[in-house]
Amino acid sequence: MKPGFISIPFEVEGDNMARGRGIAKFSPVGIVMELETSFLGFLNHEFKDIRIPRAEIMDVKVVHGLFNTNFEKFFHTRIHIRLNSYQAMTEIPNKNGRIILKINRRDRDLADLAMATMEEPPQLPGSNEQQLPPAGVRALFGDEADTKELE
Protein backbone atom coordinates (compact mmCIF):
# COMPACT_ATOMS: atom_id res chain seq x y z
CA MET A 1 0.00 0.00 0.00
CA LYS A 2 1.18 3.55 -0.70
CA PRO A 3 2.59 5.57 2.19
CA GLY A 4 0.14 8.05 3.69
CA PHE A 5 -2.78 5.61 3.84
CA ILE A 6 -4.31 4.68 7.19
CA SER A 7 -6.27 1.40 7.33
CA ILE A 8 -9.03 1.01 9.93
CA PRO A 9 -11.33 -1.98 10.48
CA PHE A 10 -14.98 -0.97 10.87
CA GLU A 11 -18.60 -2.07 11.10
CA VAL A 12 -21.52 -0.23 9.51
CA GLU A 13 -25.31 -0.45 9.74
CA GLY A 14 -27.94 0.96 7.41
CA ASP A 15 -31.55 2.10 7.56
CA ASN A 16 -32.79 -0.96 5.69
CA MET A 17 -31.30 -3.53 8.15
CA ALA A 18 -28.23 -3.96 5.97
CA ARG A 19 -24.96 -4.47 7.80
CA GLY A 20 -21.37 -4.56 6.76
CA ARG A 21 -17.86 -4.96 8.06
CA GLY A 22 -14.54 -4.34 6.45
CA ILE A 23 -11.48 -2.11 6.21
CA ALA A 24 -11.41 1.56 5.21
CA LYS A 25 -8.21 3.11 3.84
CA PHE A 26 -8.03 6.88 4.35
CA SER A 27 -5.67 9.22 2.47
CA PRO A 28 -5.55 12.83 1.26
CA VAL A 29 -6.84 11.68 -2.16
CA GLY A 30 -9.86 9.71 -0.92
CA ILE A 31 -11.19 6.64 0.82
CA VAL A 32 -11.11 3.02 -0.31
CA MET A 33 -13.48 0.60 1.43
CA GLU A 34 -13.37 -3.16 1.27
CA LEU A 35 -16.50 -4.50 2.91
CA GLU A 36 -18.73 -7.50 3.17
CA THR A 37 -22.41 -6.63 3.35
CA SER A 38 -25.32 -8.73 4.52
CA PHE A 39 -29.03 -8.35 5.17
CA LEU A 40 -30.16 -9.12 8.75
CA GLY A 41 -26.67 -10.35 9.51
CA PHE A 42 -26.86 -13.64 7.60
CA LEU A 43 -28.62 -13.37 4.23
CA ASN A 44 -27.09 -12.31 0.92
CA HIS A 45 -23.40 -11.93 1.80
CA GLU A 46 -21.70 -9.78 -0.79
CA PHE A 47 -18.13 -8.45 -1.02
CA LYS A 48 -17.70 -4.90 -2.34
CA ASP A 49 -14.72 -2.73 -3.26
CA ILE A 50 -15.69 0.94 -3.12
CA ARG A 51 -13.39 3.78 -4.13
CA ILE A 52 -14.44 7.29 -3.08
CA PRO A 53 -12.27 10.10 -4.50
CA ARG A 54 -11.79 13.25 -2.41
CA ALA A 55 -13.96 15.27 -4.82
CA GLU A 56 -16.98 13.09 -3.91
CA ILE A 57 -16.58 13.59 -0.14
CA MET A 58 -18.63 16.42 1.39
CA ASP A 59 -17.25 16.00 4.91
CA VAL A 60 -15.70 13.46 7.26
CA LYS A 61 -15.54 13.73 11.04
CA VAL A 62 -14.69 11.59 14.04
CA VAL A 63 -17.26 11.49 16.85
CA HIS A 64 -16.33 10.10 20.26
CA GLY A 65 -19.50 9.16 22.14
CA LEU A 66 -22.79 11.03 22.26
CA PHE A 67 -21.36 14.41 23.25
CA ASN A 68 -17.95 13.98 21.54
CA THR A 69 -15.91 14.29 24.76
CA ASN A 70 -12.55 12.76 25.68
CA PHE A 71 -14.20 10.74 28.46
CA GLU A 72 -16.60 9.12 25.97
CA LYS A 73 -13.69 8.32 23.67
CA PHE A 74 -13.13 5.21 25.81
CA PHE A 75 -16.59 3.81 25.04
CA HIS A 76 -17.01 4.12 21.28
CA THR A 77 -15.74 6.02 18.30
CA ARG A 78 -17.52 6.58 15.00
CA ILE A 79 -16.51 8.15 11.72
CA HIS A 80 -19.32 10.06 9.96
CA ILE A 81 -18.98 10.42 6.19
CA ARG A 82 -21.25 12.48 3.91
CA LEU A 83 -20.86 12.31 0.14
CA ASN A 84 -21.72 14.68 -2.69
CA SER A 85 -23.06 11.83 -4.81
CA TYR A 86 -25.91 9.51 -3.93
CA GLN A 87 -24.58 6.82 -6.29
CA ALA A 88 -21.70 5.75 -4.01
CA MET A 89 -23.98 5.75 -0.97
CA THR A 90 -26.29 3.18 -2.52
CA GLU A 91 -23.51 0.58 -2.32
CA ILE A 92 -22.74 1.20 1.37
CA PRO A 93 -25.19 0.74 4.25
CA ASN A 94 -26.07 4.27 5.43
CA LYS A 95 -28.42 6.08 7.78
CA ASN A 96 -30.22 9.15 6.43
CA GLY A 97 -27.54 9.78 3.82
CA ARG A 98 -24.67 9.49 6.28
CA ILE A 99 -22.24 6.58 6.37
CA ILE A 100 -21.43 5.87 10.02
CA LEU A 101 -18.40 3.64 10.55
CA LYS A 102 -18.22 2.06 14.01
CA ILE A 103 -14.60 1.84 15.11
CA ASN A 104 -13.33 -0.61 17.71
CA ARG A 105 -12.02 0.90 20.94
CA ARG A 106 -8.44 -0.22 20.28
CA ASP A 107 -8.46 1.56 16.88
CA ARG A 108 -9.71 4.96 18.13
CA ASP A 109 -6.26 6.54 17.79
CA LEU A 110 -6.13 5.34 14.18
CA ALA A 111 -9.42 7.15 13.54
CA ASP A 112 -7.92 10.45 14.72
CA LEU A 113 -4.82 9.79 12.62
CA ALA A 114 -6.99 9.03 9.58
CA MET A 115 -8.77 12.39 9.93
CA ALA A 116 -5.41 14.15 10.11
CA THR A 117 -4.39 12.31 6.94
CA MET A 118 -7.61 13.36 5.16
CA GLU A 119 -6.90 17.01 5.99
CA GLU A 120 -3.42 16.94 4.40
CA PRO A 121 -3.15 18.35 0.89
CA PRO A 122 -2.44 15.72 -1.80
CA GLN A 123 1.26 15.16 -2.50
CA LEU A 124 0.90 15.44 -6.26
CA PRO A 125 -0.87 18.31 -8.06
CA GLY A 126 -4.05 17.35 -9.90
CA SER A 127 -4.76 14.31 -7.74
CA ASN A 128 -7.53 12.05 -8.95
CA GLU A 129 -9.05 8.64 -8.41
CA GLN A 130 -6.14 6.95 -10.19
CA GLN A 131 -3.92 7.62 -7.17
CA LEU A 132 -6.15 5.62 -4.84
CA PRO A 133 -4.70 2.19 -3.97
CA PRO A 134 -6.23 -0.92 -5.51
CA ALA A 135 -9.27 -1.94 -3.51
CA GLY A 136 -8.51 -5.63 -3.07
CA VAL A 137 -6.99 -8.79 -4.36
CA ARG A 138 -9.48 -8.97 -7.23
CA ALA A 139 -8.07 -5.71 -8.57
CA LEU A 140 -4.66 -7.37 -8.81
CA PHE A 141 -5.59 -10.80 -10.15
CA GLY A 142 -8.99 -10.31 -11.79
CA ASP A 143 -12.37 -11.81 -11.02
CA GLU A 144 -12.94 -15.53 -10.54
CA ALA A 145 -14.93 -15.61 -13.78
CA ASP A 146 -11.75 -14.71 -15.68
CA THR A 147 -9.74 -17.63 -14.31
CA LYS A 148 -9.38 -20.81 -16.28
CA GLU A 149 -9.22 -24.39 -15.08
CA LEU A 150 -5.89 -26.16 -15.13
CA GLU A 151 -5.59 -28.90 -17.69
JSON list of N, CA and C in Angstrom, two decimals, residues 22-55:
[
{"chain": "A", "resi": 22, "resn": "GLY", "atom": "N", "xyz": [-15.64, -4.34, 7.38]},
{"chain": "A", "resi": 22, "resn": "GLY", "atom": "CA", "xyz": [-14.54, -4.34, 6.45]},
{"chain": "A", "resi": 22, "resn": "GLY", "atom": "C", "xyz": [-13.40, -3.46, 6.92]},
{"chain": "A", "resi": 23, "resn": "ILE", "atom": "N", "xyz": [-12.63, -2.97, 5.95]},
{"chain": "A", "resi": 23, "resn": "ILE", "atom": "CA", "xyz": [-11.48, -2.11, 6.21]},
{"chain": "A", "resi": 23, "resn": "ILE", "atom": "C", "xyz": [-11.61, -0.88, 5.33]},
{"chain": "A", "resi": 24, "resn": "ALA", "atom": "N", "xyz": [-11.41, 0.30, 5.95]},
{"chain": "A", "resi": 24, "resn": "ALA", "atom": "CA", "xyz": [-11.41, 1.56, 5.21]},
{"chain": "A", "resi": 24, "resn": "ALA", "atom": "C", "xyz": [-9.99, 2.10, 5.18]},
{"chain": "A", "resi": 25, "resn": "LYS", "atom": "N", "xyz": [-9.55, 2.54, 4.00]},
{"chain": "A", "resi": 25, "resn": "LYS", "atom": "CA", "xyz": [-8.21, 3.11, 3.84]},
{"chain": "A", "resi": 25, "resn": "LYS", "atom": "C", "xyz": [-8.38, 4.59, 3.54]},
{"chain": "A", "resi": 26, "resn": "PHE", "atom": "N", "xyz": [-7.89, 5.43, 4.46]},
{"chain": "A", "resi": 26, "resn": "PHE", "atom": "CA", "xyz": [-8.03, 6.88, 4.35]},
{"chain": "A", "resi": 26, "resn": "PHE", "atom": "C", "xyz": [-6.73, 7.49, 3.85]},
{"chain": "A", "resi": 27, "resn": "SER", "atom": "N", "xyz": [-6.84, 8.49, 2.97]},
{"chain": "A", "resi": 27, "resn": "SER", "atom": "CA", "xyz": [-5.67, 9.22, 2.47]},
{"chain": "A", "resi": 27, "resn": "SER", "atom": "C", "xyz": [-6.11, 10.62, 2.05]},
{"chain": "A", "resi": 28, "resn": "PRO", "atom": "N", "xyz": [-5.17, 11.50, 1.74]},
{"chain": "A", "resi": 28, "resn": "PRO", "atom": "CA", "xyz": [-5.55, 12.83, 1.26]},
{"chain": "A", "resi": 28, "resn": "PRO", "atom": "C", "xyz": [-6.30, 12.81, -0.08]},
{"chain": "A", "resi": 29, "resn": "VAL", "atom": "N", "xyz": [-6.18, 11.73, -0.86]},
{"chain": "A", "resi": 29, "resn": "VAL", "atom": "CA", "xyz": [-6.84, 11.68, -2.16]},
{"chain": "A", "resi": 29, "resn": "VAL", "atom": "C", "xyz": [-8.18, 10.95, -2.14]},
{"chain": "A", "resi": 30, "resn": "GLY", "atom": "N", "xyz": [-8.56, 10.36, -0.99]},
{"chain": "A", "resi": 30, "resn": "GLY", "atom": "CA", "xyz": [-9.86, 9.71, -0.92]},
{"chain": "A", "resi": 30, "resn": "GLY", "atom": "C", "xyz": [-9.89, 8.56, 0.04]},
{"chain": "A", "resi": 31, "resn": "ILE", "atom": "N", "xyz": [-10.96, 7.77, -0.06]},
{"chain": "A", "resi": 31, "resn": "ILE", "atom": "CA", "xyz": [-11.19, 6.64, 0.82]},
{"chain": "A", "resi": 31, "resn": "ILE", "atom": "C", "xyz": [-11.45, 5.41, -0.04]},
{"chain": "A", "resi": 32, "resn": "VAL", "atom": "N", "xyz": [-10.84, 4.30, 0.34]},
{"chain": "A", "resi": 32, "resn": "VAL", "atom": "CA", "xyz": [-11.11, 3.02, -0.31]},
{"chain": "A", "resi": 32, "resn": "VAL", "atom": "C", "xyz": [-11.68, 2.10, 0.76]},
{"chain": "A", "resi": 33, "resn": "MET", "atom": "N", "xyz": [-12.85, 1.51, 0.48]},
{"chain": "A", "resi": 33, "resn": "MET", "atom": "CA", "xyz": [-13.48, 0.60, 1.43]},
{"chain": "A", "resi": 33, "resn": "MET", "atom": "C", "xyz": [-13.58, -0.79, 0.83]},
{"chain": "A", "resi": 34, "resn": "GLU", "atom": "N", "xyz": [-13.15, -1.76, 1.60]},
{"chain": "A", "resi": 34, "resn": "GLU", "atom": "CA", "xyz": [-13.37, -3.16, 1.27]},
{"chain": "A", "resi": 34, "resn": "GLU", "atom": "C", "xyz": [-14.35, -3.66, 2.33]},
{"chain": "A", "resi": 35, "resn": "LEU", "atom": "N", "xyz": [-15.55, -4.06, 1.91]},
{"chain": "A", "resi": 35, "resn": "LEU", "atom": "CA", "xyz": [-16.50, -4.50, 2.91]},
{"chain": "A", "resi": 35, "resn": "LEU", "atom": "C", "xyz": [-17.35, -5.65, 2.43]},
{"chain": "A", "resi": 36, "resn": "GLU", "atom": "N", "xyz": [-17.81, -6.40, 3.41]},
{"chain": "A", "resi": 36, "resn": "GLU", "atom": "CA", "xyz": [-18.73, -7.50, 3.17]},
{"chain": "A", "resi": 36, "resn": "GLU", "atom": "C", "xyz": [-20.07, -7.07, 3.74]},
{"chain": "A", "resi": 37, "resn": "THR", "atom": "N", "xyz": [-21.10, -7.06, 2.91]},
{"chain": "A", "resi": 37, "resn": "THR", "atom": "CA", "xyz": [-22.41, -6.63, 3.35]},
{"chain": "A", "resi": 37, "resn": "THR", "atom": "C", "xyz": [-23.34, -7.83, 3.47]},
{"chain": "A", "resi": 38, "resn": "SER", "atom": "N", "xyz": [-24.32, -7.69, 4.35]},
{"chain": "A", "resi": 38, "resn": "SER", "atom": "CA", "xyz": [-25.32, -8.73, 4.52]},
{"chain": "A", "resi": 38, "resn": "SER", "atom": "C", "xyz": [-26.63, -8.09, 4.95]},
{"chain": "A", "resi": 39, "resn": "PHE", "atom": "N", "xyz": [-27.70, -8.81, 4.76]},
{"chain": "A", "resi": 39, "resn": "PHE", "atom": "CA", "xyz": [-29.03, -8.35, 5.17]},
{"chain": "A", "resi": 39, "resn": "PHE", "atom": "C", "xyz": [-29.43, -9.16, 6.39]},
{"chain": "A", "resi": 40, "resn": "LEU", "atom": "N", "xyz": [-29.79, -8.48, 7.48]},
{"chain": "A", "resi": 40, "resn": "LEU", "atom": "CA", "xyz": [-30.16, -9.12, 8.75]},
{"chain": "A", "resi": 40, "resn": "LEU", "atom": "C", "xyz": [-29.03, -9.96, 9.33]},
{"chain": "A", "resi": 41, "resn": "GLY", "atom": "N", "xyz": [-27.81, -9.67, 8.93]},
{"chain": "A", "resi": 41, "resn": "GLY", "atom": "CA", "xyz": [-26.67, -10.35, 9.51]},
{"chain": "A", "resi": 41, "resn": "GLY", "atom": "C", "xyz": [-26.33, -11.72, 8.94]},
{"chain": "A", "resi": 42, "resn": "PHE", "atom": "N", "xyz": [-27.17, -12.30, 8.09]},
{"chain": "A", "resi": 42, "resn": "PHE", "atom": "CA", "xyz": [-26.86, -13.64, 7.60]},
{"chain": "A", "resi": 42, "resn": "PHE", "atom": "C", "xyz": [-27.26, -13.88, 6.15]},
{"chain": "A", "resi": 43, "resn": "LEU", "atom": "N", "xyz": [-28.16, -13.13, 5.60]},
{"chain": "A", "resi": 43, "resn": "LEU", "atom": "CA", "xyz": [-28.62, -13.37, 4.23]},
{"chain": "A", "resi": 43, "resn": "LEU", "atom": "C", "xyz": [-27.86, -12.51, 3.22]},
{"chain": "A", "resi": 44, "resn": "ASN", "atom": "N", "xyz": [-27.61, -13.06, 2.05]},
{"chain": "A", "resi": 44, "resn": "ASN", "atom": "CA", "xyz": [-27.09, -12.31, 0.92]},
{"chain": "A", "resi": 44, "resn": "ASN", "atom": "C", "xyz": [-25.74, -11.66, 1.21]},
{"chain": "A", "resi": 45, "resn": "HIS", "atom": "N", "xyz": [-24.75, -12.45, 1.60]},
{"chain": "A", "resi": 45, "resn": "HIS", "atom": "CA", "xyz": [-23.40, -11.93, 1.80]},
{"chain": "A", "resi": 45, "resn": "HIS", "atom": "C", "xyz": [-22.84, -11.49, 0.45]},
{"chain": "A", "resi": 46, "resn": "GLU", "atom": "N", "xyz": [-22.25, -10.33, 0.44]},
{"chain": "A", "resi": 46, "resn": "GLU", "atom": "CA", "xyz": [-21.70, -9.78, -0.79]},
{"chain": "A", "resi": 46, "resn": "GLU", "atom": "C", "xyz": [-20.45, -8.98, -0.45]},
{"chain": "A", "resi": 47, "resn": "PHE", "atom": "N", "xyz": [-19.37, -9.18, -1.23]},
{"chain": "A", "resi": 47, "resn": "PHE", "atom": "CA", "xyz": [-18.13, -8.45, -1.02]},
{"chain": "A", "resi": 47, "resn": "PHE", "atom": "C", "xyz": [-18.08, -7.28, -2.00]},
{"chain": "A", "resi": 48, "resn": "LYS", "atom": "N", "xyz": [-17.73, -6.09, -1.49]},
{"chain": "A", "resi": 48, "resn": "LYS", "atom": "CA", "xyz": [-17.70, -4.90, -2.34]},
{"chain": "A", "resi": 48, "resn": "LYS", "atom": "C", "xyz": [-16.38, -4.16, -2.16]},
{"chain": "A", "resi": 49, "resn": "ASP", "atom": "N", "xyz": [-15.87, -3.63, -3.25]},
{"chain": "A", "resi": 49, "resn": "ASP", "atom": "CA", "xyz": [-14.72, -2.73, -3.26]},
{"chain": "A", "resi": 49, "resn": "ASP", "atom": "C", "xyz": [-15.24, -1.36, -3.69]},
{"chain": "A", "resi": 50, "resn": "ILE", "atom": "N", "xyz": [-15.15, -0.38, -2.82]},
{"chain": "A", "resi": 50, "resn": "ILE", "atom": "CA", "xyz": [-15.69, 0.94, -3.12]},
{"chain": "A", "resi": 50, "resn": "ILE", "atom": "C", "xyz": [-14.59, 1.97, -3.01]},
{"chain": "A", "resi": 51, "resn": "ARG", "atom": "N", "xyz": [-14.40, 2.73, -4.09]},
{"chain": "A", "resi": 51, "resn": "ARG", "atom": "CA", "xyz": [-13.39, 3.78, -4.13]},
{"chain": "A", "resi": 51, "resn": "ARG", "atom": "C", "xyz": [-14.11, 5.13, -4.16]},
{"chain": "A", "resi": 52, "resn": "ILE", "atom": "N", "xyz": [-13.80, 5.98, -3.19]},
{"chain": "A", "resi": 52, "resn": "ILE", "atom": "CA", "xyz": [-14.44, 7.29, -3.08]},
{"chain": "A", "resi": 52, "resn": "ILE", "atom": "C", "xyz": [-13.36, 8.36, -3.20]},
{"chain": "A", "resi": 53, "resn": "PRO", "atom": "N", "xyz": [-13.26, 9.03, -4.35]},
{"chain": "A", "resi": 53, "resn": "PRO", "atom": "CA", "xyz": [-12.27, 10.10, -4.50]},
{"chain": "A", "resi": 53, "resn": "PRO", "atom": "C", "xyz": [-12.60, 11.30, -3.62]},
{"chain": "A", "resi": 54, "resn": "ARG", "atom": "N", "xyz": [-11.62, 12.09, -3.29]},
{"chain": "A", "resi": 54, "resn": "ARG", "atom": "CA", "xyz": [-11.79, 13.25, -2.41]},
{"chain": "A", "resi": 54, "resn": "ARG", "atom": "C", "xyz": [-12.85, 14.22, -2.93]},
{"chain": "A", "resi": 55, "resn": "ALA", "atom": "N", "xyz": [-12.98, 14.36, -4.23]},
{"chain": "A", "resi": 55, "resn": "ALA", "atom": "CA", "xyz": [-13.96, 15.27, -4.82]},
{"chain": "A", "resi": 55, "resn": "ALA", "atom": "C", "xyz": [-15.40, 14.86, -4.50]}
]
